PDB file of C-alpha atoms in Angstrom:
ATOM      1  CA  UNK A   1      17.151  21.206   1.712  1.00 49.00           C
ATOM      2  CA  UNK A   2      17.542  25.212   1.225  1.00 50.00           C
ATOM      3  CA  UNK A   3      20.162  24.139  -1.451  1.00 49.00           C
ATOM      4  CA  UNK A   4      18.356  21.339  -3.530  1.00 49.00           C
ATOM      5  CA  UNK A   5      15.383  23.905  -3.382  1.00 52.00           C
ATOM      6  CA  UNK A   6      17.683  26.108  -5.126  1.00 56.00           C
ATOM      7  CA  UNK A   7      19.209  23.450  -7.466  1.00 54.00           C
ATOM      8  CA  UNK A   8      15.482  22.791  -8.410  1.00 57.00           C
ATOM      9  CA  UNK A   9      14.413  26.349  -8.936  1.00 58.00           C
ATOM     10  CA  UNK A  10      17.707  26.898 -10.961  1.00 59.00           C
ATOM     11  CA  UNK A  11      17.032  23.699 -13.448  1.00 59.00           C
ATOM     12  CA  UNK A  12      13.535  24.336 -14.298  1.00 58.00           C
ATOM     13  CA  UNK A  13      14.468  27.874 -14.875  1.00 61.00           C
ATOM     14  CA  UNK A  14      16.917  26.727 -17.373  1.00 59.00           C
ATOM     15  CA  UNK A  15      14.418  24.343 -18.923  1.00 60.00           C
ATOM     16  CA  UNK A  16      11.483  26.770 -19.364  1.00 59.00           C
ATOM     17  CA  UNK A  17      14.261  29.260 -20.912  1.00 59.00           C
ATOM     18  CA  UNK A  18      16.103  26.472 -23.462  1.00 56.00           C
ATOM     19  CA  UNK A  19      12.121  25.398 -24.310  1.00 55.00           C
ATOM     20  CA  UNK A  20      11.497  29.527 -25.023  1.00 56.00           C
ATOM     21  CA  UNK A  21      14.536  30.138 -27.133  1.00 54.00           C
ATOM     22  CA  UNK A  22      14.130  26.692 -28.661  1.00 53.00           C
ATOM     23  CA  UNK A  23      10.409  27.798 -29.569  1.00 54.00           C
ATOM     24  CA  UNK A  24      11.968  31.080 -31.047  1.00 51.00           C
ATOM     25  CA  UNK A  25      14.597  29.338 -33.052  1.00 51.00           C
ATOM     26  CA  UNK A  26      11.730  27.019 -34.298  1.00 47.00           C
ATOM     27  CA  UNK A  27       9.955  29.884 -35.495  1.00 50.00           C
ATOM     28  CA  UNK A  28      12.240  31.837 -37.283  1.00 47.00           C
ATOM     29  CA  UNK A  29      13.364  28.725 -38.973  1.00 55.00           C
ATOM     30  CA  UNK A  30       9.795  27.596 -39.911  1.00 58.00           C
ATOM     31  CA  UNK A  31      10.171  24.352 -38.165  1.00 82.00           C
ATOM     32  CA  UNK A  32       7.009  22.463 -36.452  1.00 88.00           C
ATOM     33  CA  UNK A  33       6.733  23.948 -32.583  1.00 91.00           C
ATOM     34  CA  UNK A  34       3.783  22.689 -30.695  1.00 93.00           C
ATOM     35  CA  UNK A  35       2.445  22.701 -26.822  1.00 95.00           C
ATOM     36  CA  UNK A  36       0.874  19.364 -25.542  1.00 97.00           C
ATOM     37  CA  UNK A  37      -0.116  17.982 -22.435  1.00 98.00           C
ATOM     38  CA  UNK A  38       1.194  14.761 -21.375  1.00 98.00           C
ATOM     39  CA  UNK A  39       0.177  12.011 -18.913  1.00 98.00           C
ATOM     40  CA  UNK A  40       0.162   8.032 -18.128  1.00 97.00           C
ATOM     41  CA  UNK A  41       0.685   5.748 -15.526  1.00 95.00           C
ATOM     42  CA  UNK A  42       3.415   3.827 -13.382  1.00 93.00           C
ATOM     43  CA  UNK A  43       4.181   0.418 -14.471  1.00 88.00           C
ATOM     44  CA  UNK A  44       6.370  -0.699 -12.168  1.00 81.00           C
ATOM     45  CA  UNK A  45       8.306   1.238  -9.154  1.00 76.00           C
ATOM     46  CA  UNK A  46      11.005   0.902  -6.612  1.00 81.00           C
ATOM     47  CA  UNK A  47      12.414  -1.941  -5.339  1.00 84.00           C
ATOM     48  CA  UNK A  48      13.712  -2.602  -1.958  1.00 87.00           C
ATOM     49  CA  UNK A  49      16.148  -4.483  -0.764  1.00 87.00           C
ATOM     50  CA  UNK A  50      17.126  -5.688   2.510  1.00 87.00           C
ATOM     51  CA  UNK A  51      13.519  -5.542   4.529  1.00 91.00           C
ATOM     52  CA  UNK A  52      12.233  -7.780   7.016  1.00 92.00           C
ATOM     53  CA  UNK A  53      11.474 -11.393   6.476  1.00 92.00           C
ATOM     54  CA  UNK A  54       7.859 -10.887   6.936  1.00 94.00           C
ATOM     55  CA  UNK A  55       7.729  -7.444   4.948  1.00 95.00           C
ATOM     56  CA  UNK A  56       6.642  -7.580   1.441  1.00 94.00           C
ATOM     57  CA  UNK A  57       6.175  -4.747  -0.905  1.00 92.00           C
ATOM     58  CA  UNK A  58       3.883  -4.470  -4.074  1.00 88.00           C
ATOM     59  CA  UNK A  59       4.170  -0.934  -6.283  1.00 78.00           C
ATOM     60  CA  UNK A  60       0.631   0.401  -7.128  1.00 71.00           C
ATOM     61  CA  UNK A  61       2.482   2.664  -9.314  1.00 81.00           C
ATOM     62  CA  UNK A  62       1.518   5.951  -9.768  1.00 89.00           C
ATOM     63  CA  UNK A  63       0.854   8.522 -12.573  1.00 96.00           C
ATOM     64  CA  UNK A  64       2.179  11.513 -13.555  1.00 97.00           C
ATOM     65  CA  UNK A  65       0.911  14.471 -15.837  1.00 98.00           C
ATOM     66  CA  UNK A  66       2.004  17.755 -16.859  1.00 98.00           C
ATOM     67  CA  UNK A  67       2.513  20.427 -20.088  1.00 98.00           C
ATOM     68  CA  UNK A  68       5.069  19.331 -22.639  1.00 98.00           C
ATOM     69  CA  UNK A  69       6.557  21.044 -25.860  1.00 96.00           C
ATOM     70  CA  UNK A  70       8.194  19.575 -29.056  1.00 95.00           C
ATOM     71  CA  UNK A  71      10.313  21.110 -31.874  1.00 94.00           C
ATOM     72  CA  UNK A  72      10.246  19.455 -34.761  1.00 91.00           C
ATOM     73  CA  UNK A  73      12.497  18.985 -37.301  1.00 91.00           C
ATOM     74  CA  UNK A  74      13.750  17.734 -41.068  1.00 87.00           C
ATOM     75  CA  UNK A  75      14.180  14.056 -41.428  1.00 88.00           C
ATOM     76  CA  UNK A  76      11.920  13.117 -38.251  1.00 91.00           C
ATOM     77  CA  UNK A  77      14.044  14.738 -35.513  1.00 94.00           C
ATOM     78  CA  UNK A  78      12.484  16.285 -32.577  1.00 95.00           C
ATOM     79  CA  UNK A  79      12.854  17.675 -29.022  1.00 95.00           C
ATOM     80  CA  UNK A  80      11.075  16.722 -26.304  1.00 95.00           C
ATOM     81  CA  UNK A  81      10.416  18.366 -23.147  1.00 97.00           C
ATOM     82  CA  UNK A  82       7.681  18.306 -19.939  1.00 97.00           C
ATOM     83  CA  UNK A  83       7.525  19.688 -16.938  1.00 98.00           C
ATOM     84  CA  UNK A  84       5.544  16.867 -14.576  1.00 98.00           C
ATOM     85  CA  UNK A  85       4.031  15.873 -11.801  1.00 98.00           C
ATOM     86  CA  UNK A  86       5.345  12.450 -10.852  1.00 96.00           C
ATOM     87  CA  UNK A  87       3.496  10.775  -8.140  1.00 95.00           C
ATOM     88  CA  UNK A  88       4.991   6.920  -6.843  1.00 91.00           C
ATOM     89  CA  UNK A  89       3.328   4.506  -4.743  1.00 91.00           C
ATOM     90  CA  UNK A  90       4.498   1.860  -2.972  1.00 91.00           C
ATOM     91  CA  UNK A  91       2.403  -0.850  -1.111  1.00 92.00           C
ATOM     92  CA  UNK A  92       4.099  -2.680   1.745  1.00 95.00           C
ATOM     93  CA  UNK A  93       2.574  -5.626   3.509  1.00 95.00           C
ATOM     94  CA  UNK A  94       3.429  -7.401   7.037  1.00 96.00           C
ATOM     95  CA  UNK A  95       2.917 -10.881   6.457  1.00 94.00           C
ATOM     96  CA  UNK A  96       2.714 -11.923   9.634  1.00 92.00           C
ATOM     97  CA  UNK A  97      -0.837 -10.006  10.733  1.00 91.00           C
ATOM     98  CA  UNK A  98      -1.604  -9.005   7.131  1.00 92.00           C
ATOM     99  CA  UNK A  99      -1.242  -5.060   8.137  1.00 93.00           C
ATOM    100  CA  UNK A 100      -0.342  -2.790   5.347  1.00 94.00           C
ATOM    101  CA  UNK A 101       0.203   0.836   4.475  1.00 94.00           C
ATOM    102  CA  UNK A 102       0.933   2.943   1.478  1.00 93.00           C
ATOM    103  CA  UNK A 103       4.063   4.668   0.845  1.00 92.00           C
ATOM    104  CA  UNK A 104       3.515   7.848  -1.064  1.00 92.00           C
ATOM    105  CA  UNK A 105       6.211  10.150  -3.003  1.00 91.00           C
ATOM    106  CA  UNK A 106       5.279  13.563  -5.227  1.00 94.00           C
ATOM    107  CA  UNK A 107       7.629  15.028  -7.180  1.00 95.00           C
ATOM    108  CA  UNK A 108       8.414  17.825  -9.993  1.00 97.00           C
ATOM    109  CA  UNK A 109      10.011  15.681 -12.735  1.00 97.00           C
ATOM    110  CA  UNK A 110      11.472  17.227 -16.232  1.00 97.00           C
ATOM    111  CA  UNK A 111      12.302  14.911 -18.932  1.00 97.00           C
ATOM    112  CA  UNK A 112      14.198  15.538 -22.125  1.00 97.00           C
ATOM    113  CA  UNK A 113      14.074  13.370 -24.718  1.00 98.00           C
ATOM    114  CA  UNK A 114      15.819  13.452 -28.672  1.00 97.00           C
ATOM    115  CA  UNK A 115      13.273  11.494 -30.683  1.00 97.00           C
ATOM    116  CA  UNK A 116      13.122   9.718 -34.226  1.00 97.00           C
ATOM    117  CA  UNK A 117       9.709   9.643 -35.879  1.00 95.00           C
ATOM    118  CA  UNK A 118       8.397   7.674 -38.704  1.00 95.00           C
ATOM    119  CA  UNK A 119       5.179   8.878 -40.249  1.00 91.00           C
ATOM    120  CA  UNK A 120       5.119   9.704 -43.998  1.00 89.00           C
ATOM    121  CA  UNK A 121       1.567   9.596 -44.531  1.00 86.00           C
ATOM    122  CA  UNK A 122       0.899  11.621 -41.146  1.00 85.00           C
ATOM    123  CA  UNK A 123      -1.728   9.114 -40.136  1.00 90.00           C
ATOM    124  CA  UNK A 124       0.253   6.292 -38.529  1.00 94.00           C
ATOM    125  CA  UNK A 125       3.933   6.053 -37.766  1.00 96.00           C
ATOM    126  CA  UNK A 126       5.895   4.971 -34.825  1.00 97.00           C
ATOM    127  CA  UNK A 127       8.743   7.030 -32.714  1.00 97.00           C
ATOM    128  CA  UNK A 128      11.807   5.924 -30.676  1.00 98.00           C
ATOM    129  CA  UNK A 129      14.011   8.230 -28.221  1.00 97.00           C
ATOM    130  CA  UNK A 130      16.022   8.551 -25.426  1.00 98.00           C
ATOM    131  CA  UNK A 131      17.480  11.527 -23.291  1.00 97.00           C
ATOM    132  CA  UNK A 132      17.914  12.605 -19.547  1.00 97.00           C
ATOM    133  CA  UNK A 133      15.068  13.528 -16.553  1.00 96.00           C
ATOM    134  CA  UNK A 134      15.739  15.300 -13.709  1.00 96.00           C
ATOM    135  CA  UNK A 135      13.019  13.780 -10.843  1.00 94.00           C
ATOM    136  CA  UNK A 136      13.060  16.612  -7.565  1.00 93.00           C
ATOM    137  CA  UNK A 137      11.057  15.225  -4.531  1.00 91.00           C
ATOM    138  CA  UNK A 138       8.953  18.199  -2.796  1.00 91.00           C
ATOM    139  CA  UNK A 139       6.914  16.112  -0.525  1.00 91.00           C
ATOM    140  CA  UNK A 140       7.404  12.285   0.539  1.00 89.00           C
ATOM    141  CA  UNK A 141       6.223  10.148   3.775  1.00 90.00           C
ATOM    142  CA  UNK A 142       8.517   9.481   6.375  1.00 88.00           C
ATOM    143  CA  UNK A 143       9.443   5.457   5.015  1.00 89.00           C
ATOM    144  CA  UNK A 144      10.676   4.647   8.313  1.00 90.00           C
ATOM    145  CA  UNK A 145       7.687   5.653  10.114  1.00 91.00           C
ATOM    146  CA  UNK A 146       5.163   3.835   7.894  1.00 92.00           C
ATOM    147  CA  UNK A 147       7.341   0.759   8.584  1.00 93.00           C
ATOM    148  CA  UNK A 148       7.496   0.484  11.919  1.00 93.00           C
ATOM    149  CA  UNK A 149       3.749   1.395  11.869  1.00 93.00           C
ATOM    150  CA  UNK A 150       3.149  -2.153   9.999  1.00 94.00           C
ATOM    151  CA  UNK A 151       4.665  -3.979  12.124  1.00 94.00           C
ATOM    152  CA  UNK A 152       3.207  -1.603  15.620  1.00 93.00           C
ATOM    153  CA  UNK A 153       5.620  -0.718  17.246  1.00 89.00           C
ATOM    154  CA  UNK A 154       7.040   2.982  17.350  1.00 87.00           C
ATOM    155  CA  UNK A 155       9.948   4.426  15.817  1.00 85.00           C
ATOM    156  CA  UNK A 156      13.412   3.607  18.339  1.00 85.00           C
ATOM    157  CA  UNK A 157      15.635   4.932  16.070  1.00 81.00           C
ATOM    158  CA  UNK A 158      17.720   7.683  18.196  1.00 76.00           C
ATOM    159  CA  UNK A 159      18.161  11.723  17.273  1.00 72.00           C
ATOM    160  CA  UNK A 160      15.261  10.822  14.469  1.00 69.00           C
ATOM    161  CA  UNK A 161      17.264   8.652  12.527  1.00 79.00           C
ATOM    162  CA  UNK A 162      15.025   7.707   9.437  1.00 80.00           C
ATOM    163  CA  UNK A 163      15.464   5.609   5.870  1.00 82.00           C
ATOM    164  CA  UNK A 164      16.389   8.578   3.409  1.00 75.00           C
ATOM    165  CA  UNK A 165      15.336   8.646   0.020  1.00 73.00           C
ATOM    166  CA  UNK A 166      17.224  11.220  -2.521  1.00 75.00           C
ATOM    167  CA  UNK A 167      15.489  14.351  -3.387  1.00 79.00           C
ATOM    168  CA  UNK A 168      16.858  14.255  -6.546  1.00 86.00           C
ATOM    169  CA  UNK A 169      17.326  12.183  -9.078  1.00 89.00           C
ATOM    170  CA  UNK A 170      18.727  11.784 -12.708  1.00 93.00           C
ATOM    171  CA  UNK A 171      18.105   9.083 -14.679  1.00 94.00           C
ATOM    172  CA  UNK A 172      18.220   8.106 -18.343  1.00 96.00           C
ATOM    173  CA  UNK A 173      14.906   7.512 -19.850  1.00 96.00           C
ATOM    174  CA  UNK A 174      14.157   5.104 -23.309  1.00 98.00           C
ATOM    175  CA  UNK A 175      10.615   5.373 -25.106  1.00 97.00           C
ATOM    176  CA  UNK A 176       9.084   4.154 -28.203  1.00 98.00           C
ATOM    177  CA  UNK A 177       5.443   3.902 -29.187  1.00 98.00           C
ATOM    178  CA  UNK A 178       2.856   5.257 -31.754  1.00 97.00           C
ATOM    179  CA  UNK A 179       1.818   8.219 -33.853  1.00 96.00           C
ATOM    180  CA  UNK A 180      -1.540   9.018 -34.480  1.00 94.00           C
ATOM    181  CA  UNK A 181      -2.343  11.667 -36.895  1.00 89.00           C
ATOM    182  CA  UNK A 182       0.470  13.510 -35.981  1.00 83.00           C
ATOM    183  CA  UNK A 183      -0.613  14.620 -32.850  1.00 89.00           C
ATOM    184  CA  UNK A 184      -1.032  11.819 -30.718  1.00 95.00           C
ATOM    185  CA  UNK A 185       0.879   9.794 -29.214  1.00 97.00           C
ATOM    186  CA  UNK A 186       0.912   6.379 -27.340  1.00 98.00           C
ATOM    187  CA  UNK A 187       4.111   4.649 -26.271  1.00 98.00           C
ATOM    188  CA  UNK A 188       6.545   3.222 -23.222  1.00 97.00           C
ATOM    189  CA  UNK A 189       9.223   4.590 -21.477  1.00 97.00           C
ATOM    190  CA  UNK A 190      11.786   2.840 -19.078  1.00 96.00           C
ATOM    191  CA  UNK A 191      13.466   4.927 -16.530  1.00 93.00           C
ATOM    192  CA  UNK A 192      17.136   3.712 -15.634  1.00 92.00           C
ATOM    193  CA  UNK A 193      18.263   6.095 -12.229  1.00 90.00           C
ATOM    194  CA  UNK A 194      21.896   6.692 -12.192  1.00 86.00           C
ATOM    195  CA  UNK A 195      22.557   5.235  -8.770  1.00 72.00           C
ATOM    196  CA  UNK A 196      19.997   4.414  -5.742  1.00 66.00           C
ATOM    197  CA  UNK A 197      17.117   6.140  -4.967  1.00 67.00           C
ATOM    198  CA  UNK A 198      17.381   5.145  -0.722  1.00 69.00           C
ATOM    199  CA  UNK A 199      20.048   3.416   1.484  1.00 67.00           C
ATOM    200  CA  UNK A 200      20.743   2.664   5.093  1.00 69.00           C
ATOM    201  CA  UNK A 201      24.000   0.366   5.571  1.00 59.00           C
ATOM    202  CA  UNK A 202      23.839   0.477   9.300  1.00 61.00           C
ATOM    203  CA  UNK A 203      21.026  -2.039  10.116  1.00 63.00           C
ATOM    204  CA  UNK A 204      21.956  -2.559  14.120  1.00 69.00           C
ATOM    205  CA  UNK A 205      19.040  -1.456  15.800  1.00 76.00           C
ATOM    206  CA  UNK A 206      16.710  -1.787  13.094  1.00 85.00           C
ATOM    207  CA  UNK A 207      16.058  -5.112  13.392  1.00 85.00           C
ATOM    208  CA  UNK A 208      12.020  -5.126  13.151  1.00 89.00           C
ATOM    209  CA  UNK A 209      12.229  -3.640   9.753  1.00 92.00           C
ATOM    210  CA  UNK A 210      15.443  -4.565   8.227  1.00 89.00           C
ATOM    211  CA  UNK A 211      16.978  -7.484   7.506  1.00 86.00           C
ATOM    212  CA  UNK A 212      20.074  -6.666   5.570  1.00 77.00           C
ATOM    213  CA  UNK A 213      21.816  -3.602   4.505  1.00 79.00           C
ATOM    214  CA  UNK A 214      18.675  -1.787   3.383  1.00 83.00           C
ATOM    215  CA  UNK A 215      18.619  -0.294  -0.328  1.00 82.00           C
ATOM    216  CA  UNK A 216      15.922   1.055  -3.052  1.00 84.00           C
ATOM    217  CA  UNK A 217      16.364   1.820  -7.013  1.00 82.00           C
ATOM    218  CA  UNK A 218      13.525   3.101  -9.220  1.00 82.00           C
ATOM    219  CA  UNK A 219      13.838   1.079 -12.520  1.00 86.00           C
ATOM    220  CA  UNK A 220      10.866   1.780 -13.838  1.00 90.00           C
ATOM    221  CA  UNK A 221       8.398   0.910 -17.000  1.00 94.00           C
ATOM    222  CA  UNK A 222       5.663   3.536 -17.770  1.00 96.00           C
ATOM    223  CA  UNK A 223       2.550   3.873 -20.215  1.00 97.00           C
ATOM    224  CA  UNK A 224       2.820   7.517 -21.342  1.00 97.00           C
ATOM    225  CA  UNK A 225       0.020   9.330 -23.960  1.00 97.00           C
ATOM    226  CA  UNK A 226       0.395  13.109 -25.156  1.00 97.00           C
ATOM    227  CA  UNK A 227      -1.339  15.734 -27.470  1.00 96.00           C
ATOM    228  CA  UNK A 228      -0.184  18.393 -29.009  1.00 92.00           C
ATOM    229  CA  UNK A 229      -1.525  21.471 -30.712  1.00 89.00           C
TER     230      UNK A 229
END
């Protein structure tokens, strides 16, 4: 933990320095640097594999919101670059007695993105890009414990054995959407993690809540807006 604490403090270190030098670059080259704000929702969220028969899961998604900063440059080049809070939801349900419970996960996340934007008339374009995030966990519910809540019965598993999630993820992120006077923006992204987000491959023993080897990946679709200034 001490050490992806560390990783985390290191990266967005490294991110609020690039976006500094970036900003003084910009300047002294008389390219377009502006703050923002940006914010949306969750479309869509993990998916789990491997649950009990009678365990269903629905995401209620989420939002996420945070500062943001873009350079821009000649021919409709920019950089793009937040620093966010990323909160996911997941709803499970026990079919059997209709029981359910929310699964909650808040995070620091930092996407990049290079982006392409149309507007010649600066009243109404469109934009396309793509680039890296790097999604740190600070705070997340114990999974295995809401679980075994919906179905009531307590947690067996020996020396606290629980289903882990990764702290950390990276993932490559697409968007496209709208420009609005320059300044505003309306679009979707789709998140594709590089490898899973949770796994447990020994299910013996966890029979109430697992049916098969137990995994999670969070592909997912989100409605993002942003100002700048």
């Amino acid at each position: 933990m001490i050490i992806k604490t560390t990783l985390m403090k290191k990266s967005v270190k490294t991110i609020c320095l690039l976006l500094v030098l970036l900003g003084i670059s910009a300047q002294s080259r008389a390219v377009d640097f502006n703050w923002g704000v940006k914010g949306g929702i969750n479309l869509s969220g993990s998916n789990y594999k491997g649950l009990a028969e009678n365990i269903k899961y629905d995401n209620d998604c989420g939002f996420f919101v945070g500062p943001m900063a873009e350079i821009s440059f000649p021919l409709g080049l920019s950089i793009d670059g937040s620093l966010l809070y990323l909160q996911r939801r997941t709803h499970f349900t026990n079919t059997a007695d209709y029981a359910s419970v929310n699964y909650f996960r808040h995070s620091l996340d930092i996407p990049l993105y290079l982006k392409f934007t149309f507007n010649p008339l600066k009243i109404l374009g469109i934009y396309a890009g793509v680039g890296p995030s790097f999604t740190f966990d600070f705070k997340n519910d114990n999974l295995t414990n809401k679980l075994y809540g919906l179905v009531g019965e307590e947690n067996p598993q020996p020396n606290g054995a629980r289903l882990i999630n990764n702290e950390s993820t990276v993932s490559m992120n697409f968007t496209a959407g709208v420009v609005l006077f320059k300044h505003l923006r309306a679009g979707i992204n789709y998140r594709l993690p590089f490898g899973g987000t949770a796994k447990e491959t020994f299910t013996e023993g966890w029979n109430d809540i697992l049916a098969n080897d137990f995994s999670s990946k969070s592909n997912m679709w989100q409605l993002v807006f942003s100002v700048t200034f």
